[in-house]
């Protein structure tokens, strides 16, 4: 199991890096940057699902290209189909009766049904974070770069998103007092910032 060894030999004190990165991110990034994510999260809270307009907004927020085949396929689906899938994903990731990693695995498996979500975890994790912002976290290549730099193991093997969430849970537990008040989303922001510095 990857998690057994993730913290045994980090390249540097992980929580020192995470805390500094979060502080730097908050100082450097506009407080308005996450407004799209927050607006989509509020709609998900109000309606219990996300539609194509919400997914389109998150594509812009993640700065992904909408000029791809999957985007055309997604837009060709009835919005009721998209909302049905996202409603089930919302239920899965908000299920506090299971671990965060199990909820992430279930939600990721459901969102896989939509075009554009079958490979990669960046947009899927943005969707799942928007619908459960206090529970889930965003994963992307900058996060992976930070994990690698910090000596935290997360491979590309199937089930990466659920293992990522388990890793974040582990960090939150191991962080003790340094992790007080932190969410998984706070961790992904810090990792994103670290990963950007490594480029």
GROMACS .gro file of N, CA, C and O in nm, residues 56-160:
model
  420
   56UNK      N    1  -1.882   2.390  -1.736
   56UNK     CA    2  -1.811   2.486  -1.821
   56UNK      C    3  -1.739   2.592  -1.740
   56UNK      O    4  -1.625   2.629  -1.771
   57UNK      N    5  -1.803   2.640  -1.635
   57UNK     CA    6  -1.740   2.739  -1.549
   57UNK      C    7  -1.615   2.682  -1.482
   57UNK      O    8  -1.512   2.749  -1.471
   58UNK      N    9  -1.622   2.556  -1.440
   58UNK     CA   10  -1.506   2.494  -1.376
   58UNK      C   11  -1.394   2.466  -1.475
   58UNK      O   12  -1.276   2.468  -1.437
   59UNK      N   13  -1.428   2.443  -1.601
   59UNK     CA   14  -1.324   2.428  -1.704
   59UNK      C   15  -1.244   2.557  -1.713
   59UNK      O   16  -1.120   2.556  -1.718
   60UNK      N   17  -1.312   2.670  -1.713
   60UNK     CA   18  -1.244   2.800  -1.718
   60UNK      C   19  -1.163   2.820  -1.591
   60UNK      O   20  -1.047   2.863  -1.595
   61UNK      N   21  -1.222   2.789  -1.476
   61UNK     CA   22  -1.153   2.806  -1.347
   61UNK      C   23  -1.024   2.724  -1.344
   61UNK      O   24  -0.921   2.772  -1.297
   62UNK      N   25  -1.029   2.602  -1.395
   62UNK     CA   26  -0.910   2.516  -1.398
   62UNK      C   27  -0.818   2.551  -1.514
   62UNK      O   28  -0.709   2.495  -1.527
   63UNK      N   29  -0.861   2.642  -1.601
   63UNK     CA   30  -0.784   2.684  -1.718
   63UNK      C   31  -0.753   2.567  -1.810
   63UNK      O   32  -0.642   2.549  -1.858
   64UNK      N   33  -0.856   2.487  -1.835
   64UNK     CA   34  -0.846   2.375  -1.928
   64UNK      C   35  -0.901   2.417  -2.062
   64UNK      O   36  -0.975   2.514  -2.074
   65UNK      N   37  -0.874   2.338  -2.164
   65UNK     CA   38  -0.925   2.369  -2.297
   65UNK      C   39  -1.064   2.310  -2.317
   65UNK      O   40  -1.086   2.193  -2.290
   66UNK      N   41  -1.157   2.392  -2.363
   66UNK     CA   42  -1.291   2.344  -2.395
   66UNK      C   43  -1.302   2.310  -2.544
   66UNK      O   44  -1.408   2.278  -2.593
   67UNK      N   45  -1.190   2.315  -2.616
   67UNK     CA   46  -1.188   2.290  -2.760
   67UNK      C   47  -1.152   2.144  -2.788
   67UNK      O   48  -1.070   2.115  -2.874
   68UNK      N   49  -1.210   2.053  -2.715
   68UNK     CA   50  -1.176   1.912  -2.729
   68UNK      C   51  -1.300   1.830  -2.760
   68UNK      O   52  -1.413   1.875  -2.740
   69UNK      N   53  -1.277   1.707  -2.805
   69UNK     CA   54  -1.388   1.619  -2.841
   69UNK      C   55  -1.480   1.594  -2.723
   69UNK      O   56  -1.603   1.595  -2.736
   70UNK      N   57  -1.421   1.573  -2.605
   70UNK     CA   58  -1.506   1.543  -2.489
   70UNK      C   59  -1.601   1.657  -2.458
   70UNK      O   60  -1.715   1.633  -2.416
   71UNK      N   61  -1.557   1.781  -2.478
   71UNK     CA   62  -1.644   1.896  -2.449
   71UNK      C   63  -1.765   1.895  -2.542
   71UNK      O   64  -1.879   1.920  -2.498
   72UNK      N   65  -1.742   1.863  -2.666
   72UNK     CA   66  -1.852   1.853  -2.762
   72UNK      C   67  -1.947   1.740  -2.724
   72UNK      O   68  -2.070   1.755  -2.729
   73UNK      N   69  -1.892   1.626  -2.684
   73UNK     CA   70  -1.975   1.513  -2.643
   73UNK      C   71  -2.057   1.547  -2.518
   73UNK      O   72  -2.175   1.512  -2.508
   74UNK      N   73  -1.993   1.617  -2.423
   74UNK     CA   74  -2.065   1.656  -2.302
   74UNK      C   75  -2.179   1.751  -2.336
   74UNK      O   76  -2.291   1.735  -2.287
   75UNK      N   77  -2.152   1.849  -2.420
   75UNK     CA   78  -2.255   1.946  -2.455
   75UNK      C   79  -2.368   1.883  -2.536
   75UNK      O   80  -2.478   1.936  -2.540
   76UNK      N   81  -2.344   1.768  -2.596
   76UNK     CA   82  -2.446   1.698  -2.672
   76UNK      C   83  -2.542   1.618  -2.584
   76UNK      O   84  -2.648   1.575  -2.629
   77UNK      N   85  -2.503   1.598  -2.459
   77UNK     CA   86  -2.591   1.525  -2.366
   77UNK      C   87  -2.701   1.617  -2.314
   77UNK      O   88  -2.679   1.738  -2.297
   78UNK      N   89  -2.818   1.562  -2.284
   78UNK     CA   90  -2.920   1.644  -2.218
   78UNK      C   91  -2.870   1.687  -2.080
   78UNK      O   92  -2.804   1.609  -2.010
   79UNK      N   93  -2.902   1.808  -2.040
   79UNK     CA   94  -2.859   1.856  -1.909
   79UNK      C   95  -2.916   1.769  -1.799
   79UNK      O   96  -2.854   1.751  -1.694
   80UNK      N   97  -3.034   1.711  -1.822
   80UNK     CA   98  -3.093   1.622  -1.720
   80UNK      C   99  -3.005   1.500  -1.695
   80UNK      O  100  -2.994   1.454  -1.581
   81UNK      N  101  -2.939   1.450  -1.799
   81UNK     CA  102  -2.847   1.337  -1.782
   81UNK      C  103  -2.726   1.379  -1.700
   81UNK      O  104  -2.684   1.308  -1.608
   82UNK      N  105  -2.669   1.495  -1.734
   82UNK     CA  106  -2.554   1.546  -1.661
   82UNK      C  107  -2.590   1.568  -1.514
   82UNK      O  108  -2.516   1.529  -1.424
   83UNK      N  109  -2.706   1.626  -1.489
   83UNK     CA  110  -2.749   1.651  -1.351
   83UNK      C  111  -2.775   1.522  -1.275
   83UNK      O  112  -2.748   1.512  -1.155
   84UNK      N  113  -2.825   1.420  -1.344
   84UNK     CA  114  -2.849   1.292  -1.279
   84UNK      C  115  -2.717   1.230  -1.232
   84UNK      O  116  -2.706   1.180  -1.119
   85UNK      N  117  -2.617   1.233  -1.319
   85UNK     CA  118  -2.486   1.179  -1.282
   85UNK      C  119  -2.424   1.260  -1.169
   85UNK      O  120  -2.375   1.204  -1.070
   86UNK      N  121  -2.424   1.393  -1.182
   86UNK     CA  122  -2.360   1.475  -1.079
   86UNK      C  123  -2.434   1.466  -0.946
   86UNK      O  124  -2.372   1.473  -0.840
   87UNK      N  125  -2.566   1.448  -0.949
   87UNK     CA  126  -2.642   1.433  -0.824
   87UNK      C  127  -2.597   1.307  -0.749
   87UNK      O  128  -2.580   1.309  -0.627
   88UNK      N  129  -2.575   1.199  -0.824
   88UNK     CA  130  -2.527   1.076  -0.760
   88UNK      C  131  -2.385   1.094  -0.707
   88UNK      O  132  -2.351   1.044  -0.599
   89UNK      N  133  -2.302   1.166  -0.782
   89UNK     CA  134  -2.165   1.192  -0.736
   89UNK      C  135  -2.166   1.276  -0.609
   89UNK      O  136  -2.086   1.252  -0.517
   90UNK      N  137  -2.256   1.374  -0.602
   90UNK     CA  138  -2.268   1.457  -0.483
   90UNK      C  139  -2.302   1.371  -0.362
   90UNK      O  140  -2.241   1.384  -0.255
   91UNK      N  141  -2.399   1.285  -0.376
   91UNK     CA  142  -2.436   1.197  -0.265
   91UNK      C  143  -2.318   1.113  -0.220
   91UNK      O  144  -2.295   1.096  -0.100
   92UNK      N  145  -2.241   1.064  -0.316
   92UNK     CA  146  -2.127   0.978  -0.283
   92UNK      C  147  -2.020   1.053  -0.205
   92UNK      O  148  -1.973   1.006  -0.102
   93UNK      N  149  -1.979   1.171  -0.252
   93UNK     CA  150  -1.868   1.241  -0.186
   93UNK      C  151  -1.911   1.308  -0.056
   93UNK      O  152  -1.825   1.337   0.029
   94UNK      N  153  -2.039   1.328  -0.037
   94UNK     CA  154  -2.087   1.385   0.089
   94UNK      C  155  -2.122   1.280   0.193
   94UNK      O  156  -2.164   1.314   0.304
   95UNK      N  157  -2.105   1.154   0.160
   95UNK     CA  158  -2.140   1.045   0.251
   95UNK      C  159  -2.037   1.036   0.363
   95UNK      O  160  -1.928   0.982   0.345
   96UNK      N  161  -2.071   1.089   0.478
   96UNK     CA  162  -1.978   1.089   0.591
   96UNK      C  163  -1.976   0.955   0.665
   96UNK      O  164  -1.901   0.938   0.761
   97UNK      N  165  -2.057   0.860   0.618
   97UNK     CA  166  -2.055   0.726   0.676
   97UNK      C  167  -1.938   0.642   0.626
   97UNK      O  168  -1.916   0.532   0.676
   98UNK      N  169  -1.864   0.695   0.529
   98UNK     CA  170  -1.745   0.626   0.478
   98UNK      C  171  -1.627   0.721   0.486
   98UNK      O  172  -1.644   0.842   0.503
   99UNK      N  173  -1.508   0.668   0.473
   99UNK     CA  174  -1.389   0.753   0.478
   99UNK      C  175  -1.388   0.848   0.360
   99UNK      O  176  -1.454   0.827   0.258
  100UNK      N  177  -1.308   0.952   0.373
  100UNK     CA  178  -1.293   1.049   0.264
  100UNK      C  179  -1.243   0.979   0.138
  100UNK      O  180  -1.289   1.006   0.028
  101UNK      N  181  -1.148   0.885   0.152
  101UNK     CA  182  -1.095   0.813   0.037
  101UNK      C  183  -1.201   0.727  -0.030
  101UNK      O  184  -1.210   0.722  -0.153
  102UNK      N  185  -1.283   0.659   0.050
  102UNK     CA  186  -1.391   0.577  -0.008
  102UNK      C  187  -1.494   0.665  -0.078
  102UNK      O  188  -1.545   0.629  -0.186
  103UNK      N  189  -1.527   0.778  -0.017
  103UNK     CA  190  -1.622   0.871  -0.080
  103UNK      C  191  -1.566   0.924  -0.212
  103UNK      O  192  -1.637   0.935  -0.311
  104UNK      N  193  -1.437   0.956  -0.212
  104UNK     CA  194  -1.371   1.005  -0.334
  104UNK      C  195  -1.374   0.898  -0.442
  104UNK      O  196  -1.402   0.927  -0.559
  105UNK      N  197  -1.348   0.775  -0.405
  105UNK     CA  198  -1.348   0.665  -0.502
  105UNK      C  199  -1.488   0.648  -0.562
  105UNK      O  200  -1.502   0.634  -0.684
  106UNK      N  201  -1.589   0.651  -0.478
  106UNK     CA  202  -1.726   0.636  -0.527
  106UNK      C  203  -1.765   0.752  -0.618
  106UNK      O  204  -1.819   0.733  -0.727
  107UNK      N  205  -1.737   0.874  -0.575
  107UNK     CA  206  -1.770   0.992  -0.655
  107UNK      C  207  -1.697   0.993  -0.787
  107UNK      O  208  -1.754   1.024  -0.892
  108UNK      N  209  -1.568   0.957  -0.782
  108UNK     CA  210  -1.488   0.953  -0.905
  108UNK      C  211  -1.541   0.847  -1.000
  108UNK      O  212  -1.545   0.867  -1.122
  109UNK      N  213  -1.584   0.735  -0.947
  109UNK     CA  214  -1.640   0.629  -1.030
  109UNK      C  215  -1.769   0.670  -1.098
  109UNK      O  216  -1.796   0.634  -1.213
  110UNK      N  217  -1.849   0.751  -1.030
  110UNK     CA  218  -1.975   0.797  -1.087
  110UNK      C  219  -1.950   0.903  -1.194
  110UNK      O  220  -2.004   0.898  -1.304
  111UNK      N  221  -1.866   1.001  -1.163
  111UNK     CA  222  -1.841   1.111  -1.257
  111UNK      C  223  -1.772   1.059  -1.384
  111UNK      O  224  -1.779   1.122  -1.489
  112UNK      N  225  -1.710   0.942  -1.375
  112UNK     CA  226  -1.647   0.876  -1.490
  112UNK      C  227  -1.747   0.854  -1.604
  112UNK      O  228  -1.709   0.846  -1.720
  113UNK      N  229  -1.875   0.847  -1.571
  113UNK     CA  230  -1.979   0.821  -1.671
  113UNK      C  231  -1.991   0.934  -1.773
  113UNK      O  232  -2.045   0.913  -1.882
  114UNK      N  233  -1.946   1.052  -1.739
  114UNK     CA  234  -1.958   1.167  -1.829
  114UNK      C  235  -1.838   1.180  -1.921
  114UNK      O  236  -1.725   1.153  -1.880
  115UNK      N  237  -1.859   1.224  -2.046
  115UNK     CA  238  -1.746   1.249  -2.136
  115UNK      C  239  -1.650   1.350  -2.074
  115UNK      O  240  -1.693   1.448  -2.012
  116UNK      N  241  -1.521   1.324  -2.088
  116UNK     CA  242  -1.420   1.415  -2.036
  116UNK      C  243  -1.369   1.379  -1.899
  116UNK      O  244  -1.275   1.440  -1.849
  117UNK      N  245  -1.428   1.276  -1.839
  117UNK     CA  246  -1.391   1.241  -1.702
  117UNK      C  247  -1.335   1.100  -1.691
  117UNK      O  248  -1.318   1.048  -1.582
  118UNK      N  249  -1.304   1.039  -1.805
  118UNK     CA  250  -1.260   0.899  -1.803
  118UNK      C  251  -1.110   0.886  -1.782
  118UNK      O  252  -1.063   0.783  -1.736
  119UNK      N  253  -1.036   0.988  -1.816
  119UNK     CA  254  -0.891   0.987  -1.791
  119UNK      C  255  -0.854   1.117  -1.721
  119UNK      O  256  -0.921   1.219  -1.737
  120UNK      N  257  -0.748   1.112  -1.644
  120UNK     CA  258  -0.705   1.231  -1.571
  120UNK      C  259  -0.798   1.263  -1.457
  120UNK      O  260  -0.915   1.223  -1.457
  121UNK      N  261  -0.746   1.335  -1.360
  121UNK     CA  262  -0.824   1.366  -1.240
  121UNK      C  263  -0.842   1.515  -1.215
  121UNK      O  264  -0.908   1.553  -1.120
  122UNK      N  265  -0.785   1.601  -1.299
  122UNK     CA  266  -0.790   1.744  -1.272
  122UNK      C  267  -0.932   1.798  -1.271
  122UNK      O  268  -0.978   1.855  -1.172
  123UNK      N  269  -1.005   1.782  -1.382
  123UNK     CA  270  -1.140   1.836  -1.387
  123UNK      C  271  -1.235   1.757  -1.297
  123UNK      O  272  -1.318   1.816  -1.228
  124UNK      N  273  -1.220   1.625  -1.294
  124UNK     CA  274  -1.305   1.544  -1.206
  124UNK      C  275  -1.289   1.588  -1.061
  124UNK      O  276  -1.387   1.602  -0.987
  125UNK      N  277  -1.167   1.612  -1.019
  125UNK     CA  278  -1.145   1.654  -0.880
  125UNK      C  279  -1.200   1.794  -0.855
  125UNK      O  280  -1.249   1.823  -0.745
  126UNK      N  281  -1.197   1.881  -0.956
  126UNK     CA  282  -1.257   2.014  -0.941
  126UNK      C  283  -1.408   2.002  -0.922
  126UNK      O  284  -1.467   2.071  -0.838
  127UNK      N  285  -1.471   1.914  -1.001
  127UNK     CA  286  -1.615   1.891  -0.987
  127UNK      C  287  -1.647   1.839  -0.848
  127UNK      O  288  -1.737   1.888  -0.780
  128UNK      N  289  -1.573   1.737  -0.805
  128UNK     CA  290  -1.601   1.675  -0.675
  128UNK      C  291  -1.572   1.771  -0.559
  128UNK      O  292  -1.642   1.769  -0.457
  129UNK      N  293  -1.473   1.857  -0.577
  129UNK     CA  294  -1.445   1.958  -0.474
  129UNK      C  295  -1.554   2.063  -0.470
  129UNK      O  296  -1.595   2.108  -0.363
  130UNK      N  297  -1.605   2.101  -0.588
  130UNK     CA  298  -1.713   2.200  -0.592
  130UNK      C  299  -1.838   2.149  -0.522
  130UNK      O  300  -1.909   2.227  -0.458
  131UNK      N  301  -1.864   2.020  -0.531
  131UNK     CA  302  -1.987   1.967  -0.471
  131UNK      C  303  -1.969   1.925  -0.326
  131UNK      O  304  -2.068   1.902  -0.255
  132UNK      N  305  -1.845   1.916  -0.281
  132UNK     CA  306  -1.817   1.884  -0.140
  132UNK      C  307  -1.692   1.961  -0.097
  132UNK      O  308  -1.587   1.902  -0.068
  133UNK      N  309  -1.701   2.095  -0.093
  133UNK     CA  310  -1.581   2.177  -0.072
  133UNK      C  311  -1.514   2.161   0.064
  133UNK      O  312  -1.396   2.191   0.078
  134UNK      N  313  -1.586   2.112   0.163
  134UNK     CA  314  -1.523   2.092   0.294
  134UNK      C  315  -1.464   1.952   0.308
  134UNK      O  316  -1.399   1.923   0.407
  135UNK      N  317  -1.486   1.868   0.207
  135UNK     CA  318  -1.443   1.729   0.217
  135UNK      C  319  -1.341   1.688   0.112
  135UNK      O  320  -1.247   1.615   0.140
  136UNK      N  321  -1.358   1.731  -0.012
  136UNK     CA  322  -1.272   1.688  -0.122
  136UNK      C  323  -1.163   1.793  -0.149
  136UNK      O  324  -1.161   1.898  -0.089
  137UNK      N  325  -1.075   1.760  -0.244
  137UNK     CA  326  -0.965   1.850  -0.281
  137UNK      C  327  -0.933   1.834  -0.429
  137UNK      O  328  -0.960   1.730  -0.488
  138UNK      N  329  -0.874   1.937  -0.486
  138UNK     CA  330  -0.840   1.937  -0.628
  138UNK      C  331  -0.703   1.872  -0.646
  138UNK      O  332  -0.611   1.894  -0.568
  139UNK      N  333  -0.694   1.791  -0.751
  139UNK     CA  334  -0.568   1.728  -0.790
  139UNK      C  335  -0.533   1.775  -0.931
  139UNK      O  336  -0.619   1.781  -1.018
  140UNK      N  337  -0.406   1.807  -0.954
  140UNK     CA  338  -0.360   1.839  -1.089
  140UNK      C  339  -0.210   1.816  -1.096
  140UNK      O  340  -0.149   1.768  -0.999
  141UNK      N  341  -0.150   1.848  -1.210
  141UNK     CA  342  -0.007   1.818  -1.228
  141UNK      C  343   0.081   1.899  -1.133
  141UNK      O  344   0.189   1.854  -1.096
  142UNK      N  345   0.038   2.019  -1.096
  142UNK     CA  346   0.119   2.096  -1.000
  142UNK      C  347   0.116   2.030  -0.863
  142UNK      O  348   0.218   2.028  -0.792
  143UNK      N  349   0.002   1.977  -0.824
  143UNK     CA  350  -0.007   1.903  -0.698
  143UNK      C  351   0.085   1.781  -0.703
  143UNK      O  352   0.159   1.754  -0.609
  144UNK      N  353   0.082   1.710  -0.816
  144UNK     CA  354   0.169   1.592  -0.830
  144UNK      C  355   0.316   1.631  -0.821
  144UNK      O  356   0.395   1.562  -0.756
  145UNK      N  357   0.353   1.744  -0.883
  145UNK     CA  358   0.491   1.791  -0.876
  145UNK      C  359   0.531   1.818  -0.732
  145UNK      O  360   0.641   1.783  -0.689
  146UNK      N  361   0.443   1.879  -0.655
  146UNK     CA  362   0.472   1.909  -0.515
  146UNK      C  363   0.486   1.780  -0.434
  146UNK      O  364   0.578   1.768  -0.351
  147UNK      N  365   0.396   1.686  -0.456
  147UNK     CA  366   0.404   1.559  -0.384
  147UNK      C  367   0.538   1.491  -0.412
  147UNK      O  368   0.605   1.443  -0.320
  148UNK      N  369   0.577   1.490  -0.539
  148UNK     CA  370   0.706   1.430  -0.577
  148UNK      C  371   0.821   1.501  -0.508
  148UNK      O  372   0.911   1.438  -0.453
  149UNK      N  373   0.817   1.634  -0.509
  149UNK     CA  374   0.925   1.712  -0.450
  149UNK      C  375   0.934   1.689  -0.299
  149UNK      O  376   1.044   1.688  -0.243
  150UNK      N  377   0.820   1.671  -0.236
  150UNK     CA  378   0.818   1.650  -0.091
  150UNK      C  379   0.845   1.505  -0.052
  150UNK      O  380   0.850   1.472   0.066
  151UNK      N  381   0.860   1.418  -0.151
  151UNK     CA  382   0.888   1.278  -0.122
  151UNK      C  383   0.764   1.200  -0.082
  151UNK      O  384   0.775   1.096  -0.017
  152UNK      N  385   0.646   1.248  -0.122
  152UNK     CA  386   0.520   1.181  -0.090
  152UNK      C  387   0.477   1.101  -0.213
  152UNK      O  388   0.465   1.155  -0.322
  153UNK      N  389   0.453   0.973  -0.195
  153UNK     CA  390   0.429   0.882  -0.307
  153UNK      C  391   0.282   0.881  -0.349
  153UNK      O  392   0.193   0.852  -0.268
  154UNK      N  393   0.259   0.914  -0.476
  154UNK     CA  394   0.127   0.900  -0.536
  154UNK      C  395   0.149   0.862  -0.682
  154UNK      O  396   0.189   0.946  -0.763
  155UNK      N  397   0.126   0.735  -0.716
  155UNK     CA  398   0.151   0.687  -0.851
  155UNK      C  399   0.028   0.710  -0.940
  155UNK      O  400  -0.078   0.748  -0.892
  156UNK      N  401   0.046   0.682  -1.069
  156UNK     CA  402  -0.062   0.697  -1.167
  156UNK      C  403  -0.152   0.574  -1.172
  156UNK      O  404  -0.241   0.568  -1.255
  157UNK      N  405  -0.131   0.477  -1.089
  157UNK     CA  406  -0.211   0.354  -1.092
  157UNK      C  407  -0.360   0.388  -1.078
  157UNK      O  408  -0.394   0.494  -1.023
  158UNK      N  409  -0.447   0.303  -1.129
  158UNK     CA  410  -0.591   0.328  -1.116
  158UNK      C  411  -0.630   0.355  -0.970
  158UNK      O  412  -0.572   0.297  -0.878
  159UNK      N  413  -0.727   0.443  -0.952
  159UNK     CA  414  -0.771   0.480  -0.818
  159UNK      C  415  -0.689   0.592  -0.756
  159UNK      O  416  -0.693   0.613  -0.635
  160UNK      N  417  -0.617   0.666  -0.840
  160UNK     CA  418  -0.527   0.771  -0.788
  160UNK      C  419  -0.602   0.873  -0.704
  160UNK      O  420  -0.552   0.915  -0.599
   0.00000   0.00000   0.00000
